[in-house]
C-alpha cells in the first residue's frame, strides 16, 4: 500500500524512525483505545531506549532524536489516522470500481437505506449476508425439487419402456405433468 509522499515522510530525527513497525502499530492501537498522549510518549521513550541498547556494538547511532513529548506523539497519531483513513477510502474506491454496475447500484441503495434508517455498516453487512443465505437456500430448495422431479420422470420413463400399462402409470404421469406445470408457473 503506497501512500502519498506527505503521509510517508519520516525524518531520521523523528521518534517514529527509531521504533519498529510492530511498536508503531502497538502505539497506534494503544492511542486508538484512548491512552493519553503523555503516556504514549512514555511508551515510545522506553522503546527507543530499548532499541538503542539492542543495537550491535559499533553500529552508528546517527542523530539521536529528541525525547518525544505528548504533542509530538499526538501529531504523529493524527497523521497516522489521516493516512489510514486515506487508505480505507482508496481501497473502497478501488473495490467499487472493480465491481459490476449491478453490485455498485445495490451498494448505493444499501448506503442510502442505511442513512435513512440510521444503521451501522456492520448491521447492513449482516443483513446482506442473511439475505444472500436466504437466496441460496431458496435456490437449493428449487434445485432439490427439480432433481426429485427428474428422478420421478426417469422412473416413469423406465416403467413405460418396460411395457407397463394401466391406470396407475397414467395417474403418475398426470401428477408429474402437473408438477412440471407448477414449476413453470413458479408455484412449487
C-alpha positions as CSV (number, residue, x, y, z in Angstrom):
1,X,0.0,0.0,0.0
2,X,1.7,3.1,-1.2
3,X,0.8,6.3,0.5
4,X,1.2,9.8,-0.9
5,X,4.5,11.4,0.0
6,X,3.2,13.7,2.7
7,X,2.0,10.6,4.6
8,X,5.1,8.5,4.3
9,X,7.8,11.1,5.1
10,X,9.5,10.0,8.4
11,X,12.5,12.1,9.2
12,X,15.6,10.4,10.6
13,X,15.4,12.5,13.8
14,X,11.8,11.6,14.4
15,X,10.9,9.2,17.3
16,X,9.0,7.1,14.7
17,X,12.2,6.4,12.8
18,X,13.6,4.8,16.0
19,X,10.7,2.4,16.5
20,X,9.9,-0.9,14.7
21,X,6.8,-1.3,12.7
22,X,5.3,-3.6,15.4
23,X,6.0,-0.9,18.0
24,X,4.4,1.8,15.9
25,X,1.4,-0.4,15.3
26,X,1.1,-1.1,19.1
27,X,1.4,2.6,19.8
28,X,-1.3,3.4,17.3
29,X,-3.6,0.8,18.7
30,X,-3.0,2.0,22.3
31,X,-3.7,5.6,21.3
32,X,-6.8,4.5,19.4
33,X,-8.0,2.8,22.6
34,X,-7.8,6.1,24.5
35,X,-4.3,6.2,26.1
36,X,-3.2,9.7,26.9
37,X,-0.5,11.4,24.7
38,X,1.8,11.7,27.6
39,X,1.6,8.0,28.4
40,X,2.1,7.2,24.8
41,X,5.2,9.4,24.8
42,X,6.5,7.5,27.8
43,X,5.9,4.2,26.0
44,X,7.8,5.5,22.9
45,X,10.7,6.7,25.1
46,X,11.0,3.2,26.7
47,X,11.0,1.5,23.3
48,X,13.5,4.0,21.9
49,X,15.9,3.3,24.8
50,X,15.5,-0.5,24.5
51,X,16.0,-0.3,20.7
52,X,19.2,1.8,21.1
53,X,20.6,-0.7,23.7
54,X,19.8,-3.6,21.4
55,X,21.8,-2.3,18.5
56,X,25.0,-4.2,17.9
57,X,28.2,-2.5,19.2
58,X,29.9,-0.3,16.7
59,X,26.7,0.5,14.8
60,X,26.4,4.2,14.2
61,X,23.5,5.5,16.1
62,X,23.1,8.6,14.0
63,X,21.5,11.7,15.3
64,X,19.6,10.8,18.4
65,X,16.0,12.2,18.2
66,X,14.7,14.5,20.8
67,X,12.8,12.7,23.6
68,X,9.2,12.7,22.3
69,X,6.6,14.7,24.2
70,X,2.9,14.3,24.1
71,X,2.5,16.9,21.4
72,X,4.9,15.1,19.0
73,X,3.2,11.8,19.6
74,X,-0.1,13.4,19.2
75,X,0.9,14.9,15.8
76,X,2.2,11.5,14.7
77,X,-1.1,9.9,15.8
78,X,-3.2,12.4,13.9
79,X,-1.1,11.9,10.8
80,X,-1.4,8.1,11.1
81,X,-5.2,8.5,11.4
82,X,-5.3,10.6,8.2
83,X,-3.1,8.1,6.4
84,X,-5.2,5.1,7.4
85,X,-8.4,7.0,6.5
86,X,-6.9,7.7,3.1
87,X,-6.0,4.1,2.6
88,X,-9.5,2.9,3.5
89,X,-11.1,5.4,1.1
90,X,-8.7,4.4,-1.7
91,X,-9.4,0.7,-1.1
92,X,-13.1,1.3,-1.1
93,X,-12.9,3.3,-4.3
94,X,-10.9,0.5,-5.9
95,X,-13.4,-2.1,-4.8
96,X,-16.3,0.0,-6.1
97,X,-14.5,0.4,-9.4
98,X,-13.9,-3.3,-9.7
99,X,-17.4,-4.4,-9.1
100,X,-20.2,-4.7,-11.6
101,X,-22.7,-1.9,-12.2
102,X,-25.5,-4.0,-10.6
103,X,-23.4,-4.5,-7.5
104,X,-22.5,-0.8,-7.4
105,X,-26.1,0.1,-7.7
106,X,-27.0,-2.3,-4.8
107,X,-24.3,-0.8,-2.7
108,X,-25.6,2.7,-3.3
109,X,-29.1,1.6,-2.4
110,X,-27.9,-0.1,0.8
111,X,-25.9,3.1,1.7
112,X,-29.0,5.2,1.2
113,X,-31.2,2.9,3.2
114,X,-28.6,2.9,6.0
115,X,-28.7,6.7,6.1
116,X,-32.4,6.7,6.3
117,X,-32.6,4.0,8.9
118,X,-29.6,5.1,10.9
119,X,-27.9,1.7,10.6
120,X,-24.3,0.9,11.1
121,X,-22.2,-0.6,8.2
122,X,-21.8,-3.9,10.2
123,X,-25.6,-4.2,10.6
124,X,-26.0,-3.7,6.8
125,X,-23.4,-6.3,6.1
126,X,-25.1,-8.8,8.5
127,X,-28.4,-8.1,6.8
128,X,-26.9,-8.6,3.3
129,X,-25.3,-11.9,4.4
130,X,-28.7,-13.0,5.8
131,X,-30.4,-12.1,2.5
132,X,-27.8,-13.9,0.5
133,X,-28.2,-17.0,2.7
134,X,-31.9,-16.9,2.1
135,X,-31.5,-16.6,-1.6
136,X,-29.0,-19.5,-1.6
137,X,-31.4,-21.7,0.5
138,X,-34.3,-20.9,-2.0
139,X,-32.0,-21.9,-4.9
140,X,-31.1,-25.1,-3.1
141,X,-34.7,-26.0,-2.5
142,X,-35.6,-25.3,-6.1
143,X,-32.7,-27.5,-7.2
144,X,-33.8,-30.3,-4.8
145,X,-37.3,-30.1,-6.2
146,X,-36.2,-30.2,-9.8
147,X,-33.9,-33.2,-9.0
148,X,-36.8,-35.1,-7.4
149,X,-39.0,-34.4,-10.4
150,X,-36.3,-35.6,-12.7
151,X,-35.9,-38.8,-10.7
152,X,-39.7,-39.3,-10.9
153,X,-39.7,-38.6,-14.6
154,X,-36.9,-41.1,-15.1
155,X,-38.7,-43.7,-13.1
156,X,-41.9,-43.2,-15.2
157,X,-39.9,-43.4,-18.4
158,X,-38.2,-46.7,-17.3
159,X,-41.6,-48.1,-16.4
160,X,-43.1,-47.1,-19.7
161,X,-40.1,-48.6,-21.6
162,X,-40.6,-51.8,-19.7
163,X,-44.1,-52.0,-21.2
164,X,-46.1,-51.3,-18.0
165,X,-49.6,-50.0,-18.7
166,X,-52.6,-49.2,-16.7
167,X,-54.4,-46.5,-14.7
168,X,-51.7,-46.3,-12.1
169,X,-49.0,-45.3,-14.6
170,X,-51.3,-42.9,-16.3
171,X,-52.1,-41.2,-12.9
172,X,-48.4,-40.9,-12.0
173,X,-47.7,-39.4,-15.4
174,X,-50.5,-36.9,-14.9
175,X,-49.2,-36.0,-11.5
176,X,-45.7,-35.5,-12.9
177,X,-47.0,-33.2,-15.6
178,X,-48.9,-31.2,-13.0
179,X,-45.7,-30.7,-11.0
180,X,-43.8,-29.6,-14.1
181,X,-46.6,-27.1,-14.9
182,X,-46.5,-25.8,-11.3
183,X,-42.7,-25.4,-11.5
184,X,-43.0,-23.5,-14.8
185,X,-45.6,-21.1,-13.2
186,X,-43.4,-20.7,-10.1
187,X,-45.8,-22.2,-7.7
188,X,-43.7,-25.1,-6.5
